[in-house]
Amino acid sequence: MLKCKHVVVKADALVDGAPLTRRERFALRLHLLMCHHCRRYVRQLRALLNTLPRNPDSLDDARTREILDKLNAPQER
Amino acid sequence: MDPTLESPEFIERLRQGDRAAFGQLVKGHHNMLLATARTMLSAADAEEAVQDGWIAAHRAIGKFEGRSLLRTWLTRIVINQARMMLRKGGREIQFDPTDEQDALAHRFRDGGHWDHPPQHWDLSGPDALLTRDELRHCMEKTLGKMPDNQRLVLELRDLQGMDFDDICNMLDVSASNVRVLLHRARARLFELVDHFQETGEC
């Protein structure tokens, strides 16, 4: 029987959709069916990861131009 | 991210040396690459690493073969620049996990069952826990204090949504080590949020 401590580690792969063996997946499902603490852990971990800030803004035109200008500088020297 | 930045037509324009296309590339990716470099370097050094990364990418783009996503290719270049800068300063980023315990370890009894199980988090509604400003502030602090190796793996996987195997390849680190680092980073965040739920403090 899988222990909660290990479920918390395996939960990462579950949340990521990483490949688990059929046996691992079955053991995890069975555990989650019976353990509401671990169910809560997985649900809240998912929510947490989904709210992390993603995709920063694109760069403004002035900075983009500065970077492009520096690309050619070494060849001009 | 804008999917046209990975399209074959766009990549072909880049390979032909189209300056406008390269400008679009810089515009679309720069801040993400900067966030990656920033996990390993100071703000000033990160800027320099990404600028040098652009110069390297600009030189090599004609030979880009599309075997990986452009985004992955660029990230690898920037990570290599950052690691080079660290080495120059006599430092290095280690990916072998230390034998520290993760932030949740103290919550389990010896038998491996929860001793101090997670609190209930209010996930919806106008005052949902994860959207509260004080908590966002605490998260930023935790991210800032996280060991570089954990922070980098978290950045690539959970903030930028990169493919797990791509991350292992670009860092040249085993999947099991990346798993451990990612788990530790997530455990820190989970512990923080749960603690905040319980006490209202970071």
PDB file of C-alpha atoms in Angstrom:
ATOM      1  CA  MET A   1       0.000   0.000   0.000  1.00  0.00           C
ATOM      2  CA  LEU A   2       1.349   3.364  -1.083  1.00  0.00           C
ATOM      3  CA  LYS A   3       1.984   5.806   1.752  1.00  0.00           C
ATOM      4  CA  CYS A   4       0.910   9.449   1.764  1.00  0.00           C
ATOM      5  CA  LYS A   5       4.525  10.570   1.900  1.00  0.00           C
ATOM      6  CA  HIS A   6       5.204   8.794  -1.401  1.00  0.00           C
ATOM      7  CA  VAL A   7       1.963   9.937  -2.987  1.00  0.00           C
ATOM      8  CA  VAL A   8       3.118  13.506  -2.513  1.00  0.00           C
ATOM      9  CA  VAL A   9       6.270  12.709  -4.497  1.00  0.00           C
ATOM     10  CA  LYS A  10       4.418  10.782  -7.204  1.00  0.00           C
ATOM     11  CA  ALA A  11       1.855  13.561  -7.433  1.00  0.00           C
ATOM     12  CA  ASP A  12       4.374  15.628  -9.383  1.00  0.00           C
ATOM     13  CA  ALA A  13       4.421  13.138 -12.222  1.00  0.00           C
ATOM     14  CA  LEU A  14       0.646  12.865 -12.063  1.00  0.00           C
ATOM     15  CA  VAL A  15       0.176  16.619 -12.267  1.00  0.00           C
ATOM     16  CA  ASP A  16       2.682  16.824 -15.133  1.00  0.00           C
ATOM     17  CA  GLY A  17       1.075  14.046 -17.112  1.00  0.00           C
ATOM     18  CA  ALA A  18       4.479  12.312 -16.979  1.00  0.00           C
ATOM     19  CA  PRO A  19       4.557   8.639 -17.848  1.00  0.00           C
ATOM     20  CA  LEU A  20       3.773   6.379 -14.916  1.00  0.00           C
ATOM     21  CA  THR A  21       3.688   2.628 -15.191  1.00  0.00           C
ATOM     22  CA  ARG A  22       0.278   1.009 -15.159  1.00  0.00           C
ATOM     23  CA  ARG A  23       1.036  -0.367 -11.708  1.00  0.00           C
ATOM     24  CA  GLU A  24       2.082   3.056 -10.366  1.00  0.00           C
ATOM     25  CA  ARG A  25      -0.977   4.704 -11.792  1.00  0.00           C
ATOM     26  CA  PHE A  26      -3.249   2.066 -10.308  1.00  0.00           C
ATOM     27  CA  ALA A  27      -1.647   2.349  -6.857  1.00  0.00           C
ATOM     28  CA  LEU A  28      -1.969   6.123  -6.971  1.00  0.00           C
ATOM     29  CA  ARG A  29      -5.613   6.065  -8.028  1.00  0.00           C
ATOM     30  CA  LEU A  30      -6.436   3.542  -5.336  1.00  0.00           C
ATOM     31  CA  HIS A  31      -4.733   5.636  -2.693  1.00  0.00           C
ATOM     32  CA  LEU A  32      -6.423   8.838  -3.801  1.00  0.00           C
ATOM     33  CA  LEU A  33      -9.781   7.115  -3.747  1.00  0.00           C
ATOM     34  CA  MET A  34      -9.339   6.353  -0.085  1.00  0.00           C
ATOM     35  CA  CYS A  35      -7.324   9.283   1.236  1.00  0.00           C
ATOM     36  CA  HIS A  36      -8.949  12.695   1.232  1.00  0.00           C
ATOM     37  CA  HIS A  37      -5.823  14.414   2.522  1.00  0.00           C
ATOM     38  CA  CYS A  38      -3.863  13.314  -0.526  1.00  0.00           C
ATOM     39  CA  ARG A  39      -6.769  14.160  -2.838  1.00  0.00           C
ATOM     40  CA  ARG A  40      -6.749  17.628  -1.376  1.00  0.00           C
ATOM     41  CA  TYR A  41      -2.986  17.836  -1.790  1.00  0.00           C
ATOM     42  CA  VAL A  42      -3.145  16.948  -5.489  1.00  0.00           C
ATOM     43  CA  ARG A  43      -6.074  19.268  -6.193  1.00  0.00           C
ATOM     44  CA  GLN A  44      -4.446  22.204  -4.442  1.00  0.00           C
ATOM     45  CA  LEU A  45      -1.028  21.586  -5.969  1.00  0.00           C
ATOM     46  CA  ARG A  46      -2.626  21.699  -9.428  1.00  0.00           C
ATOM     47  CA  ALA A  47      -4.383  24.958  -8.599  1.00  0.00           C
ATOM     48  CA  LEU A  48      -1.176  26.410  -7.195  1.00  0.00           C
ATOM     49  CA  LEU A  49       0.873  25.564 -10.274  1.00  0.00           C
ATOM     50  CA  ASN A  50      -1.824  26.973 -12.521  1.00  0.00           C
ATOM     51  CA  THR A  51      -1.684  30.351 -10.833  1.00  0.00           C
ATOM     52  CA  LEU A  52       2.065  30.816 -11.120  1.00  0.00           C
ATOM     53  CA  PRO A  53       2.823  33.809 -13.344  1.00  0.00           C
ATOM     54  CA  ARG A  54       3.449  32.701 -16.918  1.00  0.00           C
ATOM     55  CA  ASN A  55       4.584  34.300 -20.141  1.00  0.00           C
ATOM     56  CA  PRO A  56       6.014  37.693 -19.322  1.00  0.00           C
ATOM     57  CA  ASP A  57       5.131  40.581 -21.629  1.00  0.00           C
ATOM     58  CA  SER A  58       6.896  40.965 -24.916  1.00  0.00           C
ATOM     59  CA  LEU A  59       9.759  43.412 -25.044  1.00  0.00           C
ATOM     60  CA  ASP A  60       9.054  47.033 -25.939  1.00  0.00           C
ATOM     61  CA  ASP A  61      10.196  48.372 -29.306  1.00  0.00           C
ATOM     62  CA  ALA A  62      12.939  50.630 -27.979  1.00  0.00           C
ATOM     63  CA  ARG A  63      14.723  47.817 -26.097  1.00  0.00           C
ATOM     64  CA  THR A  64      14.250  45.469 -29.036  1.00  0.00           C
ATOM     65  CA  ARG A  65      15.985  47.982 -31.288  1.00  0.00           C
ATOM     66  CA  GLU A  66      18.860  48.361 -28.806  1.00  0.00           C
ATOM     67  CA  ILE A  67      19.435  44.615 -28.839  1.00  0.00           C
ATOM     68  CA  LEU A  68      19.292  44.441 -32.620  1.00  0.00           C
ATOM     69  CA  ASP A  69      21.794  47.305 -32.880  1.00  0.00           C
ATOM     70  CA  LYS A  70      24.277  45.432 -30.727  1.00  0.00           C
ATOM     71  CA  LEU A  71      24.055  42.368 -32.958  1.00  0.00           C
ATOM     72  CA  ASN A  72      25.751  44.120 -35.801  1.00  0.00           C
ATOM     73  CA  ALA A  73      28.247  46.077 -33.729  1.00  0.00           C
ATOM     74  CA  PRO A  74      31.005  43.408 -33.540  1.00  0.00           C
ATOM     75  CA  GLN A  75      31.106  43.007 -37.327  1.00  0.00           C
ATOM     76  CA  GLU A  76      31.319  46.744 -37.927  1.00  0.00           C
ATOM     77  CA  ARG A  77      34.267  47.166 -35.663  1.00  0.00           C
TER      78      ARG A  77
ATOM     79  CA  MET B   1       3.477  32.701 -26.620  1.00  0.00           C
ATOM     80  CA  ASP B   2       2.780  33.611 -30.205  1.00  0.00           C
ATOM     81  CA  PRO B   3       2.695  30.305 -32.171  1.00  0.00           C
ATOM     82  CA  THR B   4       3.790  31.991 -35.406  1.00  0.00           C
ATOM     83  CA  LEU B   5       7.233  32.323 -33.791  1.00  0.00           C
ATOM     84  CA  GLU B   6       7.664  28.571 -34.251  1.00  0.00           C
ATOM     85  CA  SER B   7       6.208  28.275 -37.740  1.00  0.00           C
ATOM     86  CA  PRO B   8       8.381  26.890 -40.579  1.00  0.00           C
ATOM     87  CA  GLU B   9       7.836  30.062 -42.637  1.00  0.00           C
ATOM     88  CA  PHE B  10       9.055  32.241 -39.803  1.00  0.00           C
ATOM     89  CA  ILE B  11      12.069  30.012 -39.181  1.00  0.00           C
ATOM     90  CA  GLU B  12      12.940  30.133 -42.864  1.00  0.00           C
ATOM     91  CA  ARG B  13      12.868  33.935 -42.804  1.00  0.00           C
ATOM     92  CA  LEU B  14      15.203  33.874 -39.798  1.00  0.00           C
ATOM     93  CA  ARG B  15      17.576  31.504 -41.565  1.00  0.00           C
ATOM     94  CA  GLN B  16      17.662  33.861 -44.539  1.00  0.00           C
ATOM     95  CA  GLY B  17      18.809  36.660 -42.203  1.00  0.00           C
ATOM     96  CA  ASP B  18      15.549  38.635 -42.224  1.00  0.00           C
ATOM     97  CA  ARG B  19      16.134  41.435 -39.733  1.00  0.00           C
ATOM     98  CA  ALA B  20      12.464  42.136 -39.078  1.00  0.00           C
ATOM     99  CA  ALA B  21      11.898  38.481 -38.256  1.00  0.00           C
ATOM    100  CA  PHE B  22      14.833  38.500 -35.850  1.00  0.00           C
ATOM    101  CA  GLY B  23      13.327  41.592 -34.236  1.00  0.00           C
ATOM    102  CA  GLN B  24      10.070  39.705 -33.709  1.00  0.00           C
ATOM    103  CA  LEU B  25      12.022  36.851 -32.183  1.00  0.00           C
ATOM    104  CA  VAL B  26      13.776  39.164 -29.734  1.00  0.00           C
ATOM    105  CA  LYS B  27      10.543  40.916 -28.868  1.00  0.00           C
ATOM    106  CA  GLY B  28       8.697  37.671 -28.223  1.00  0.00           C
ATOM    107  CA  HIS B  29      11.359  35.789 -26.272  1.00  0.00           C
ATOM    108  CA  HIS B  30      13.596  38.296 -24.526  1.00  0.00           C
ATOM    109  CA  ASN B  31      11.741  38.647 -21.248  1.00  0.00           C
ATOM    110  CA  MET B  32      11.302  34.914 -20.891  1.00  0.00           C
ATOM    111  CA  LEU B  33      15.004  34.321 -21.510  1.00  0.00           C
ATOM    112  CA  LEU B  34      15.815  37.045 -19.032  1.00  0.00           C
ATOM    113  CA  ALA B  35      13.655  35.345 -16.402  1.00  0.00           C
ATOM    114  CA  THR B  36      15.588  32.129 -17.027  1.00  0.00           C
ATOM    115  CA  ALA B  37      18.988  33.822 -16.726  1.00  0.00           C
ATOM    116  CA  ARG B  38      17.840  35.713 -13.652  1.00  0.00           C
ATOM    117  CA  THR B  39      17.415  32.452 -11.725  1.00  0.00           C
ATOM    118  CA  MET B  40      21.192  32.012 -11.884  1.00  0.00           C
ATOM    119  CA  LEU B  41      22.600  35.536 -12.134  1.00  0.00           C
ATOM    120  CA  SER B  42      22.192  39.063 -10.787  1.00  0.00           C
ATOM    121  CA  ALA B  43      19.933  41.394 -12.771  1.00  0.00           C
ATOM    122  CA  ALA B  44      22.865  43.076 -14.537  1.00  0.00           C
ATOM    123  CA  ASP B  45      24.636  39.808 -15.357  1.00  0.00           C
ATOM    124  CA  ALA B  46      21.399  38.275 -16.589  1.00  0.00           C
ATOM    125  CA  GLU B  47      20.931  41.164 -19.032  1.00  0.00           C
ATOM    126  CA  GLU B  48      24.451  40.613 -20.292  1.00  0.00           C
ATOM    127  CA  ALA B  49      23.977  36.845 -20.620  1.00  0.00           C
ATOM    128  CA  VAL B  50      20.816  37.292 -22.686  1.00  0.00           C
ATOM    129  CA  GLN B  51      22.377  39.995 -24.859  1.00  0.00           C
ATOM    130  CA  ASP B  52      25.335  37.682 -25.517  1.00  0.00           C
ATOM    131  CA  GLY B  53      22.854  34.906 -26.131  1.00  0.00           C
ATOM    132  CA  TRP B  54      21.193  36.978 -28.851  1.00  0.00           C
ATOM    133  CA  ILE B  55      24.552  37.594 -30.500  1.00  0.00           C
ATOM    134  CA  ALA B  56      25.297  33.857 -30.428  1.00  0.00           C
ATOM    135  CA  ALA B  57      21.815  33.004 -31.709  1.00  0.00           C
ATOM    136  CA  HIS B  58      22.087  35.561 -34.486  1.00  0.00           C
ATOM    137  CA  ARG B  59      25.349  33.995 -35.664  1.00  0.00           C
ATOM    138  CA  ALA B  60      24.017  30.455 -35.508  1.00  0.00           C
ATOM    139  CA  ILE B  61      20.443  30.883 -36.726  1.00  0.00           C
ATOM    140  CA  GLY B  62      21.375  30.090 -40.342  1.00  0.00           C
ATOM    141  CA  LYS B  63      22.292  26.606 -39.172  1.00  0.00           C
ATOM    142  CA  PHE B  64      19.204  26.055 -37.004  1.00  0.00           C
ATOM    143  CA  GLU B  65      17.785  22.748 -38.179  1.00  0.00           C
ATOM    144  CA  GLY B  66      14.489  22.750 -36.374  1.00  0.00           C
ATOM    145  CA  ARG B  67      15.246  19.580 -34.436  1.00  0.00           C
ATOM    146  CA  SER B  68      13.930  21.280 -31.319  1.00  0.00           C
ATOM    147  CA  LEU B  69      11.568  24.172 -30.800  1.00  0.00           C
ATOM    148  CA  LEU B  70      13.212  27.507 -31.460  1.00  0.00           C
ATOM    149  CA  ARG B  71      12.288  28.465 -27.928  1.00  0.00           C
ATOM    150  CA  THR B  72      14.172  25.452 -26.531  1.00  0.00           C
ATOM    151  CA  TRP B  73      17.171  26.231 -28.714  1.00  0.00           C
ATOM    152  CA  LEU B  74      17.281  29.845 -27.487  1.00  0.00           C
ATOM    153  CA  THR B  75      16.875  28.831 -23.863  1.00  0.00           C
ATOM    154  CA  ARG B  76      19.740  26.386 -24.158  1.00  0.00           C
ATOM    155  CA  ILE B  77      21.972  29.130 -25.593  1.00  0.00           C
ATOM    156  CA  VAL B  78      21.118  31.494 -22.754  1.00  0.00           C
ATOM    157  CA  ILE B  79      21.621  28.835 -20.095  1.00  0.00           C
ATOM    158  CA  ASN B  80      25.033  28.063 -21.559  1.00  0.00           C
ATOM    159  CA  GLN B  81      25.941  31.760 -21.550  1.00  0.00           C
ATOM    160  CA  ALA B  82      24.814  32.037 -17.934  1.00  0.00           C
ATOM    161  CA  ARG B  83      26.805  28.982 -16.897  1.00  0.00           C
ATOM    162  CA  MET B  84      29.856  30.395 -18.659  1.00  0.00           C
ATOM    163  CA  MET B  85      29.491  33.669 -16.751  1.00  0.00           C
ATOM    164  CA  LEU B  86      29.165  31.773 -13.484  1.00  0.00           C
ATOM    165  CA  ARG B  87      32.316  29.813 -14.250  1.00  0.00           C
ATOM    166  CA  LYS B  88      34.210  33.026 -14.987  1.00  0.00           C
ATOM    167  CA  GLY B  89      33.275  34.181 -11.501  1.00  0.00           C
ATOM    168  CA  GLY B  90      34.478  30.855 -10.103  1.00  0.00           C
ATOM    169  CA  ARG B  91      30.945  29.650  -9.440  1.00  0.00           C
ATOM    170  CA  GLU B  92      28.873  26.855 -10.818  1.00  0.00           C
ATOM    171  CA  ILE B  93      25.294  25.708 -10.609  1.00  0.00           C
ATOM    172  CA  GLN B  94      25.057  22.183  -9.177  1.00  0.00           C
ATOM    173  CA  PHE B  95      22.271  19.857 -10.170  1.00  0.00           C
ATOM    174  CA  ASP B  96      23.043  16.967  -7.876  1.00  0.00           C
ATOM    175  CA  PRO B  97      20.400  17.226  -5.202  1.00  0.00           C
ATOM    176  CA  THR B  98      21.769  17.528  -1.671  1.00  0.00           C
ATOM    177  CA  ASP B  99      20.300  15.146   0.879  1.00  0.00           C
ATOM    178  CA  GLU B 100      18.147  17.851   2.451  1.00  0.00           C
ATOM    179  CA  GLN B 101      14.518  16.978   3.218  1.00  0.00           C
ATOM    180  CA  ASP B 102      11.767  18.659   1.262  1.00  0.00           C
ATOM    181  CA  ALA B 103       9.642  21.345   2.878  1.00  0.00           C
ATOM    182  CA  LEU B 104       6.730  18.972   3.473  1.00  0.00           C
ATOM    183  CA  ALA B 105       8.722  16.167   5.100  1.00  0.00           C
ATOM    184  CA  HIS B 106       7.964  17.274   8.667  1.00  0.00           C
ATOM    185  CA  ARG B 107       4.235  16.849   8.044  1.00  0.00           C
ATOM    186  CA  PHE B 108       4.359  13.077   7.945  1.00  0.00           C
ATOM    187  CA  ARG B 109       4.442  10.560  10.753  1.00  0.00           C
ATOM    188  CA  ASP B 110       7.137   7.893  10.834  1.00  0.00           C
ATOM    189  CA  GLY B 111       4.782   5.456   9.140  1.00  0.00           C
ATOM    190  CA  GLY B 112       4.482   7.800   6.143  1.00  0.00           C
ATOM    191  CA  HIS B 113       0.943   9.022   6.763  1.00  0.00           C
ATOM    192  CA  TRP B 114      -0.048  12.656   7.183  1.00  0.00           C
ATOM    193  CA  ASP B 115       0.516  14.008  10.654  1.00  0.00           C
ATOM    194  CA  HIS B 116      -0.288  17.577   9.702  1.00  0.00           C
ATOM    195  CA  PRO B 117      -2.399  17.286   6.529  1.00  0.00           C
ATOM    196  CA  PRO B 118      -2.963  20.181   4.125  1.00  0.00           C
ATOM    197  CA  GLN B 119      -5.452  22.877   5.083  1.00  0.00           C
ATOM    198  CA  HIS B 120      -8.477  23.467   2.915  1.00  0.00           C
ATOM    199  CA  TRP B 121      -7.759  26.294   0.463  1.00  0.00           C
ATOM    200  CA  ASP B 122     -10.579  28.394  -0.871  1.00  0.00           C
ATOM    201  CA  LEU B 123      -9.896  28.120  -4.590  1.00  0.00           C
ATOM    202  CA  SER B 124     -12.817  30.026  -6.079  1.00  0.00           C
ATOM    203  CA  GLY B 125     -14.786  33.159  -5.339  1.00  0.00           C
ATOM    204  CA  PRO B 126     -13.704  36.778  -5.209  1.00  0.00           C
ATOM    205  CA  ASP B 127     -11.395  36.250  -2.229  1.00  0.00           C
ATOM    206  CA  ALA B 128      -9.832  33.005  -3.483  1.00  0.00           C
ATOM    207  CA  LEU B 129      -6.646  32.273  -1.581  1.00  0.00           C
ATOM    208  CA  LEU B 130      -4.279  32.029  -4.521  1.00  0.00           C
ATOM    209  CA  THR B 131      -5.263  35.412  -5.938  1.00  0.00           C
ATOM    210  CA  ARG B 132      -4.668  37.389  -2.737  1.00  0.00           C
ATOM    211  CA  ASP B 133      -2.032  40.077  -3.033  1.00  0.00           C
ATOM    212  CA  GLU B 134      -0.373  39.321   0.308  1.00  0.00           C
ATOM    213  CA  LEU B 135       0.093  35.728  -0.742  1.00  0.00           C
ATOM    214  CA  ARG B 136       1.480  36.700  -4.158  1.00  0.00           C
ATOM    215  CA  HIS B 137       3.964  38.849  -2.297  1.00  0.00           C
ATOM    216  CA  CYS B 138       4.975  35.942  -0.048  1.00  0.00           C
ATOM    217  CA  MET B 139       5.394  33.727  -3.118  1.00  0.00           C
ATOM    218  CA  GLU B 140       7.733  36.204  -4.723  1.00  0.00           C
ATOM    219  CA  LYS B 141       9.828  36.211  -1.576  1.00  0.00           C
ATOM    220  CA  THR B 142       9.942  32.425  -1.518  1.00  0.00           C
ATOM    221  CA  LEU B 143      10.908  32.306  -5.185  1.00  0.00           C
ATOM    222  CA  GLY B 144      13.674  34.814  -4.495  1.00  0.00           C
ATOM    223  CA  LYS B 145      15.119  32.743  -1.665  1.00  0.00           C
ATOM    224  CA  MET B 146      14.914  29.384  -3.406  1.00  0.00           C
ATOM    225  CA  PRO B 147      18.220  27.633  -4.261  1.00  0.00           C
ATOM    226  CA  ASP B 148      19.199  28.452  -7.859  1.00  0.00           C
ATOM    227  CA  ASN B 149      18.956  24.894  -9.116  1.00  0.00           C
ATOM    228  CA  GLN B 150      15.398  24.453  -7.823  1.00  0.00           C
ATOM    229  CA  ARG B 151      14.397  27.907  -8.992  1.00  0.00           C
ATOM    230  CA  LEU B 152      15.716  27.266 -12.505  1.00  0.00           C
ATOM    231  CA  VAL B 153      13.917  23.940 -12.879  1.00  0.00           C
ATOM    232  CA  LEU B 154      10.685  25.451 -11.551  1.00  0.00           C
ATOM    233  CA  GLU B 155      11.040  28.399 -13.908  1.00  0.00           C
ATOM    234  CA  LEU B 156      11.455  26.214 -16.964  1.00  0.00           C
ATOM    235  CA  ARG B 157       8.807  23.643 -16.097  1.00  0.00           C
ATOM    236  CA  ASP B 158       6.083  25.465 -14.197  1.00  0.00           C
ATOM    237  CA  LEU B 159       6.431  29.111 -15.162  1.00  0.00           C
ATOM    238  CA  GLN B 160       7.391  28.618 -18.797  1.00  0.00           C
ATOM    239  CA  GLY B 161       5.719  25.269 -19.349  1.00  0.00           C
ATOM    240  CA  MET B 162       8.638  23.584 -21.093  1.00  0.00           C
ATOM    241  CA  ASP B 163       8.672  19.911 -21.841  1.00  0.00           C
ATOM    242  CA  PHE B 164      10.205  17.891 -19.013  1.00  0.00           C
ATOM    243  CA  ASP B 165      12.558  15.898 -21.251  1.00  0.00           C
ATOM    244  CA  ASP B 166      13.689  19.051 -23.048  1.00  0.00           C
ATOM    245  CA  ILE B 167      14.657  20.500 -19.677  1.00  0.00           C
ATOM    246  CA  CYS B 168      16.740  17.438 -18.791  1.00  0.00           C
ATOM    247  CA  ASN B 169      18.464  17.640 -22.176  1.00  0.00           C
ATOM    248  CA  MET B 170      19.204  21.334 -22.113  1.00  0.00           C
ATOM    249  CA  LEU B 171      20.616  21.178 -18.595  1.00  0.00           C
ATOM    250  CA  ASP B 172      22.344  17.871 -19.268  1.00  0.00           C
ATOM    251  CA  VAL B 173      20.935  16.523 -15.996  1.00  0.00           C
ATOM    252  CA  SER B 174      19.258  13.173 -15.378  1.00  0.00           C
ATOM    253  CA  ALA B 175      15.475  12.997 -15.246  1.00  0.00           C
ATOM    254  CA  SER B 176      15.576  11.714 -11.687  1.00  0.00           C
ATOM    255  CA  ASN B 177      17.641  14.699 -10.511  1.00  0.00           C
ATOM    256  CA  VAL B 178      15.373  17.161 -12.274  1.00  0.00           C
ATOM    257  CA  ARG B 179      12.376  15.418 -10.661  1.00  0.00           C
ATOM    258  CA  VAL B 180      13.868  15.798  -7.202  1.00  0.00           C
ATOM    259  CA  LEU B 181      14.691  19.481  -7.726  1.00  0.00           C
ATOM    260  CA  LEU B 182      11.260  20.205  -9.147  1.00  0.00           C
ATOM    261  CA  HIS B 183       9.588  18.379  -6.275  1.00  0.00           C
ATOM    262  CA  ARG B 184      11.553  20.369  -3.708  1.00  0.00           C
ATOM    263  CA  ALA B 185      10.673  23.634  -5.384  1.00  0.00           C
ATOM    264  CA  ARG B 186       6.983  22.754  -5.493  1.00  0.00           C
ATOM    265  CA  ALA B 187       7.010  21.495  -1.918  1.00  0.00           C
ATOM    266  CA  ARG B 188       8.386  24.859  -0.774  1.00  0.00           C
ATOM    267  CA  LEU B 189       5.586  26.687  -2.553  1.00  0.00           C
ATOM    268  CA  PHE B 190       2.906  24.332  -1.268  1.00  0.00           C
ATOM    269  CA  GLU B 191       4.191  24.651   2.273  1.00  0.00           C
ATOM    270  CA  LEU B 192       4.209  28.423   1.951  1.00  0.00           C
ATOM    271  CA  VAL B 193       0.628  28.631   0.725  1.00  0.00           C
ATOM    272  CA  ASP B 194      -0.583  26.188   3.345  1.00  0.00           C
ATOM    273  CA  HIS B 195       1.190  28.099   6.071  1.00  0.00           C
ATOM    274  CA  PHE B 196      -0.360  31.313   4.794  1.00  0.00           C
ATOM    275  CA  GLN B 197      -3.789  29.714   4.837  1.00  0.00           C
ATOM    276  CA  GLU B 198      -3.251  28.698   8.442  1.00  0.00           C
ATOM    277  CA  THR B 199      -1.641  31.853   9.828  1.00  0.00           C
ATOM    278  CA  GLY B 200      -2.217  34.652   7.326  1.00  0.00           C
ATOM    279  CA  GLU B 201       1.549  35.203   7.240  1.00  0.00           C
ATOM    280  CA  CYS B 202       4.400  34.285   4.911  1.00  0.00           C
TER     281      CYS B 202
END
